[in-house]
Amino acid sequence: MRIFYASDVHGSEKVFRKFLNAGRVYKADIIILGGDITGKLIIPIIKQSNGTYTCHFLGSNMILKTEEERRDMEKKIRFAGFYPFYTDMDEIRELDANKKKRDELFDELMIESVRSWIELAEKSIGSTGIKCFIMPGNDDRFIIDSVLEESDFIINPDEKVMYIDDDHEMISLSNSNITPWNAPRDVTEEEIKSKIEKMVKKVEDMDNCIFNFHCPPYNSGLDLAPKLDKNLKPVTRGGQFEMIPVGSTAIRHAIEKYQPLLGLHGHIHESRGFTKIGRTICINPGSEYSQGFLDGAIVNLNEKKVLSYLLIRG
Amino acid sequence: MSEKVKYFAREATGLTRTIGTMDALVLNLSLMSLGYLCVYIVFGPATFFGANMMVALGIGLLINLILGVLYYMFSITMPRTGGDYVFVSRVVHPAVGLLSNFWLVVILLTAIGIVSVWLVVDGIAALLWSLGTVMGDAGLLSLYSVLMEPSIQMIAAIIIVILMTAVLLAGTRTYIRITWVLFTIMILGMITTLATMLIVGHSGFVEGFESISGTTIENVISAARAAGYPSGVNWSNTSLAVTFMMLNFVGAFWSVYFAGEVREVRKTQLYGIFGAFLVFTVVGLAIYGTLYSVIGFDAVNALAYTSAIGDPSYTIPVMPYAHQLIVFFTNNPVLIFLAAMVFIGSNLCNNMCMVFNASRMLFAWSFDRIIPPGFSDLDKRFNAPWKIILLIAIISIISIPIYLYTAAFDYLMYSITGYAIIYFIASVAAIVFPYTRKDIFQDASPIVQSKIGGIPVISILGVVSAIFSVYIGYSTLTPAYLGGPLQAEYLWPVLIITILGPIIYGISYYANKRKGIDLNQTFKMIPPL
């Protein structure tokens, strides 16, 4: 059996489309998207009094005169992982002044985007026989869970124990330990431990189990991120960012204690790599969604073990 | 206020890369090795008679600027650690990508030990001689003699490799911090040395030279003439002397090899690469301009030639490298020490950067399973690829006695040929890139996509740099460069190194295929649905 795993596409439609195609390209039986699927920015495309539209994208101010230019810009914004939003200056002022309205707009655009992605997945790979698991991550609001549940094809494995083929069970967790951003699914280590324990009890064969946890294990080399000060600015020493392990201790302990077959993780984009914790091979393929690259891992498994794995950038 | 709203952001995880603009600039300058400008003032005219190194520097800048633009374009299009290994693999084929990169790794791995020996001989020993001479200290001169023993050089060079290994094992932050300190001392040394030369002037040099060498600079010039060395500039040889500048300028765009670790890749690579070109050229022009104006063009070339051929008119035991000429200008030990630090600091920055870059390249190979993935294990405390760093140290230590006691590394003479091969391949990749990888090209930045007369600029630059690469390759095979006719037995290593990369890739490809892994997939761009 071959798994293709990727994570942290953060709203980039281009990378998501690559992810959907990865199953065919790499001849995978199962594709797993391990969390953080929604975007972080709304890019207003503002209607002007002269009939043109303007927007600020990647450091440049754009004037969009034609329908074709608008469509092209919309596509670029979606591919980069942002949400295009047609509006006017009155609405911009209103949104700027009202956080609640901004949050509601984010919800609306996220739902619309995730729903369109699901439709795309069903249409493009729904009949190929490839199983597709898409899980939220700590950055994703809870509102998208119900959208993921709407599909008969996409499986949201979050906090579930399930057989992904005849031999391998998988338990999944979208949460991470507390981050400086207080993301929607940040929880305490105790909560992570409790959720894992609850799932582990239902696992029939731990030797063949896969831990699909968005957050990587603490101090595994898969969880190094810049240390931040109280203003969320990276701390530098000697002109370099000070890198510290930020993974979950509860996840580390769970892997050390239960020794599953495989750990699939995301969350820390720059900590791309693989490591072994006891017998468990843990992988974080990293993420370069902002560059339009799909970072992923191909993992070949037989009934009892991990045969091989390869990190790709496509 | 609302009119200034450009976007709406929500609170979410935001993560960054680690190498900034100034780091990239200093690391590039470390690889360029400003101190070696001091050495090429001897190598250049001694090899290519009558070469004007200021002009060679200018020509080298033009050629390498084209390569720099090419590598910059590839780097911002595919900002991955690995440099040409990545983009040649993606645009042409992974086996060809490894051909290029294997050459580079071989050059680095063999150079680290050799450069450590240079540090002992032309850095530490030369400093001892200079200090011993001006201070009349027999103890220092005796230490100098001890260091000139090959066995002692071997031990000292091994100690240098061990110390560098310890720094690299202590992690990137420690390494960059030490590089910054050395770089600062080196720049300080450069300024004080050139200022001293300009203040003391030609008459002071003539007097100092007579006092220490026991002969006159006119005698040295006459001896060079008698041995057949021409006076004035030879423009044809000046163009060939560009080969030495290649060794420096190639460092300007080495930040592409760790592009995956730089933040704000477009800005960082822009300033890192072209800032390095600018700083290096300014410093080079300052060094060569000072030497030519204070000592004299013919005098500099005569010193280079007579020292290189061991002519009796050259009575000084150390080579007349730019930083060592300070001894003829002043007897102040502090100024002499600072001048030596130009070479010592530069040499160490350069050498540590070679270990750093070689470790990144081998790490990338291991990560991509071309060599066993176990090599990419990182030390938990310092996040350093310790197995690879130790492997590099072992190879470097083994290379030291081979260099000192055998002629096995004579093929290194052809290392610039290797660079020419690497850059020719990169140039070909640039030519075909817009046509063979339309998917990547169409997504590239507007600069990369720019066209002249309907032809992509990157392809045009590729053609020009391919021509230059062939020219540089040709220059390294001329009798003037080789000091004699082309010898077939030296070309064998060039051929072997060239084909070894693709062979290793082939072996690795089939070994991984048996485990169900297709290595070609590593570099495959997935088209979005």
GROMACS .gro file of N, CA and C in nm, chain B residues 270-336:
model
  201
  584LEU      N    1   1.876   3.871  -0.397
  584LEU     CA    2   1.914   3.989  -0.475
  584LEU      C    3   2.031   4.062  -0.408
  585TYR      N    4   2.013   4.095  -0.280
  585TYR     CA    5   2.118   4.167  -0.209
  585TYR      C    6   2.237   4.077  -0.176
  586GLY      N    7   2.208   3.951  -0.144
  586GLY     CA    8   2.315   3.858  -0.109
  586GLY      C    9   2.409   3.834  -0.226
  587ILE      N   10   2.351   3.811  -0.344
  587ILE     CA   11   2.432   3.779  -0.462
  587ILE      C   12   2.499   3.906  -0.519
  588PHE      N   13   2.417   4.005  -0.549
  588PHE     CA   14   2.474   4.120  -0.619
  588PHE      C   15   2.550   4.213  -0.523
  589GLY      N   16   2.514   4.207  -0.394
  589GLY     CA   17   2.594   4.278  -0.294
  589GLY      C   18   2.733   4.218  -0.285
  590ALA      N   19   2.740   4.085  -0.293
  590ALA     CA   20   2.870   4.017  -0.286
  590ALA      C   21   2.955   4.055  -0.408
  591PHE      N   22   2.893   4.059  -0.525
  591PHE     CA   23   2.966   4.103  -0.645
  591PHE      C   24   3.024   4.242  -0.625
  592LEU      N   25   2.940   4.331  -0.573
  592LEU     CA   26   2.980   4.470  -0.557
  592LEU      C   27   3.095   4.484  -0.456
  593VAL      N   28   3.077   4.424  -0.338
  593VAL     CA   29   3.179   4.436  -0.232
  593VAL      C   30   3.311   4.376  -0.280
  594PHE      N   31   3.302   4.258  -0.341
  594PHE     CA   32   3.423   4.190  -0.386
  594PHE      C   33   3.497   4.274  -0.491
  595THR      N   34   3.422   4.331  -0.585
  595THR     CA   35   3.485   4.410  -0.691
  595THR      C   36   3.551   4.535  -0.633
  596VAL      N   37   3.480   4.601  -0.544
  596VAL     CA   38   3.535   4.724  -0.483
  596VAL      C   39   3.664   4.691  -0.407
  597VAL      N   40   3.659   4.582  -0.326
  597VAL     CA   41   3.778   4.544  -0.248
  597VAL      C   42   3.891   4.503  -0.342
  598GLY      N   43   3.857   4.426  -0.446
  598GLY     CA   44   3.959   4.381  -0.543
  598GLY      C   45   4.025   4.498  -0.611
  599LEU      N   46   3.944   4.593  -0.656
  599LEU     CA   47   4.000   4.711  -0.723
  599LEU      C   48   4.087   4.791  -0.627
  600ALA      N   49   4.045   4.797  -0.502
  600ALA     CA   50   4.123   4.871  -0.401
  600ALA      C   51   4.259   4.804  -0.379
  601ILE      N   52   4.259   4.669  -0.368
  601ILE     CA   53   4.386   4.598  -0.344
  601ILE      C   54   4.479   4.613  -0.465
  602TYR      N   55   4.425   4.577  -0.583
  602TYR     CA   56   4.510   4.578  -0.702
  602TYR      C   57   4.552   4.722  -0.739
  603GLY      N   58   4.457   4.814  -0.725
  603GLY     CA   59   4.487   4.954  -0.754
  603GLY      C   60   4.598   5.007  -0.664
  604THR      N   61   4.589   4.972  -0.535
  604THR     CA   62   4.691   5.016  -0.439
  604THR      C   63   4.827   4.957  -0.476
  605LEU      N   64   4.830   4.826  -0.503
  605LEU     CA   65   4.958   4.760  -0.533
  605LEU      C   66   5.020   4.817  -0.660
  606TYR      N   67   4.937   4.832  -0.765
  606TYR     CA   68   4.990   4.882  -0.892
  606TYR      C   69   5.038   5.027  -0.878
  607SER      N   70   4.964   5.107  -0.801
  607SER     CA   71   5.003   5.249  -0.792
  607SER      C   72   5.120   5.270  -0.696
  608VAL      N   73   5.125   5.192  -0.588
  608VAL     CA   74   5.230   5.215  -0.489
  608VAL      C   75   5.359   5.140  -0.527
  609ILE      N   76   5.344   5.013  -0.565
  609ILE     CA   77   5.464   4.932  -0.595
  609ILE      C   78   5.500   4.942  -0.743
  610GLY      N   79   5.401   4.947  -0.829
  610GLY     CA   80   5.426   4.953  -0.973
  610GLY      C   81   5.385   4.823  -1.040
  611PHE      N   82   5.322   4.833  -1.159
  611PHE     CA   83   5.270   4.716  -1.229
  611PHE      C   84   5.381   4.616  -1.261
  612ASP      N   85   5.491   4.664  -1.323
  612ASP     CA   86   5.599   4.573  -1.361
  612ASP      C   87   5.666   4.511  -1.239
  613ALA      N   88   5.675   4.591  -1.132
  613ALA     CA   89   5.740   4.539  -1.010
  613ALA      C   90   5.656   4.427  -0.948
  614VAL      N   91   5.525   4.447  -0.944
  614VAL     CA   92   5.436   4.344  -0.887
  614VAL      C   93   5.447   4.215  -0.968
  615ASN      N   94   5.443   4.230  -1.102
  615ASN     CA   95   5.450   4.111  -1.187
  615ASN      C   96   5.586   4.042  -1.178
  616ALA      N   97   5.692   4.123  -1.167
  616ALA     CA   98   5.826   4.065  -1.156
  616ALA      C   99   5.841   3.988  -1.025
  617LEU      N  100   5.788   4.044  -0.917
  617LEU     CA  101   5.791   3.973  -0.789
  617LEU      C  102   5.716   3.841  -0.800
  618ALA      N  103   5.598   3.847  -0.867
  618ALA     CA  104   5.516   3.726  -0.882
  618ALA      C  105   5.592   3.620  -0.959
  619TYR      N  106   5.653   3.661  -1.070
  619TYR     CA  107   5.717   3.563  -1.157
  619TYR      C  108   5.844   3.505  -1.094
  620THR      N  109   5.930   3.593  -1.042
  620THR     CA  110   6.057   3.544  -0.986
  620THR      C  111   6.033   3.455  -0.863
  621SER      N  112   5.931   3.488  -0.786
  621SER     CA  113   5.903   3.402  -0.669
  621SER      C  114   5.847   3.268  -0.714
  622ALA      N  115   5.764   3.270  -0.819
  622ALA     CA  116   5.701   3.147  -0.865
  622ALA      C  117   5.801   3.049  -0.924
  623ILE      N  118   5.902   3.103  -0.996
  623ILE     CA  119   5.999   3.012  -1.060
  623ILE      C  120   6.121   2.987  -0.970
  624GLY      N  121   6.121   3.050  -0.853
  624GLY     CA  122   6.234   3.030  -0.761
  624GLY      C  123   6.361   3.097  -0.809
  625ASP      N  124   6.348   3.209  -0.879
  625ASP     CA  125   6.464   3.281  -0.930
  625ASP      C  126   6.547   3.335  -0.811
  626PRO      N  127   6.681   3.324  -0.820
  626PRO     CA  128   6.764   3.369  -0.707
  626PRO      C  129   6.748   3.518  -0.676
  627SER      N  130   6.697   3.595  -0.771
  627SER     CA  131   6.680   3.739  -0.744
  627SER      C  132   6.571   3.763  -0.639
  628TYR      N  133   6.486   3.664  -0.621
  628TYR     CA  134   6.382   3.678  -0.518
  628TYR      C  135   6.434   3.613  -0.390
  629THR      N  136   6.470   3.690  -0.297
  629THR     CA  137   6.544   3.640  -0.181
  629THR      C  138   6.458   3.616  -0.056
  630ILE      N  139   6.329   3.643  -0.067
  630ILE     CA  140   6.241   3.632   0.050
  630ILE      C  141   6.186   3.490   0.058
  631PRO      N  142   6.181   3.431   0.178
  631PRO     CA  143   6.131   3.294   0.186
  631PRO      C  144   5.981   3.279   0.172
  632VAL      N  145   5.906   3.387   0.187
  632VAL     CA  146   5.760   3.377   0.172
  632VAL      C  147   5.718   3.439   0.039
  633MET      N  148   5.603   3.395  -0.010
  633MET     CA  149   5.555   3.444  -0.139
  633MET      C  150   5.511   3.591  -0.127
  634PRO      N  151   5.523   3.666  -0.238
  634PRO     CA  152   5.488   3.809  -0.231
  634PRO      C  153   5.338   3.835  -0.246
  635TYR      N  154   5.259   3.759  -0.170
  635TYR     CA  155   5.115   3.784  -0.173
  635TYR      C  156   5.090   3.923  -0.114
  636ALA      N  157   4.978   3.983  -0.156
  636ALA     CA  158   4.952   4.122  -0.121
  636ALA      C  159   4.965   4.150   0.028
  637HIS      N  160   4.907   4.061   0.109
  637HIS     CA  161   4.908   4.087   0.254
  637HIS      C  162   5.049   4.072   0.313
  638GLN      N  163   5.133   3.990   0.246
  638GLN     CA  164   5.268   3.970   0.300
  638GLN      C  165   5.363   4.083   0.263
  639LEU      N  166   5.323   4.162   0.163
  639LEU     CA  167   5.408   4.275   0.123
  639LEU      C  168   5.412   4.383   0.230
  640ILE      N  169   5.322   4.376   0.326
  640ILE     CA  170   5.314   4.476   0.433
  640ILE      C  171   5.448   4.490   0.506
  641VAL      N  172   5.524   4.380   0.509
  641VAL     CA  173   5.648   4.379   0.583
  641VAL      C  174   5.750   4.478   0.523
  642PHE      N  175   5.729   4.513   0.394
  642PHE     CA  176   5.818   4.609   0.331
  642PHE      C  177   5.774   4.754   0.356
  643PHE      N  178   5.659   4.770   0.419
  643PHE     CA  179   5.602   4.903   0.442
  643PHE      C  180   5.610   4.948   0.587
  644THR      N  181   5.611   4.852   0.677
  644THR     CA  182   5.610   4.889   0.819
  644THR      C  183   5.675   4.779   0.903
  645ASN      N  184   5.725   4.816   1.017
  645ASN     CA  185   5.774   4.714   1.110
  645ASN      C  186   5.688   4.710   1.236
  646ASN      N  187   5.568   4.768   1.224
  646ASN     CA  188   5.476   4.767   1.337
  646ASN      C  189   5.410   4.628   1.347
  647PRO      N  190   5.435   4.554   1.457
  647PRO     CA  191   5.382   4.417   1.466
  647PRO      C  192   5.230   4.409   1.460
  648VAL      N  193   5.163   4.512   1.512
  648VAL     CA  194   5.016   4.510   1.510
  648VAL      C  195   4.964   4.518   1.367
  649LEU      N  196   5.024   4.608   1.289
  649LEU     CA  197   4.981   4.623   1.149
  649LEU      C  198   5.014   4.496   1.069
  650ILE      N  199   5.128   4.437   1.101
  650ILE     CA  200   5.166   4.312   1.032
  650ILE      C  201   5.069   4.199   1.070
   0.00000   0.00000   0.00000
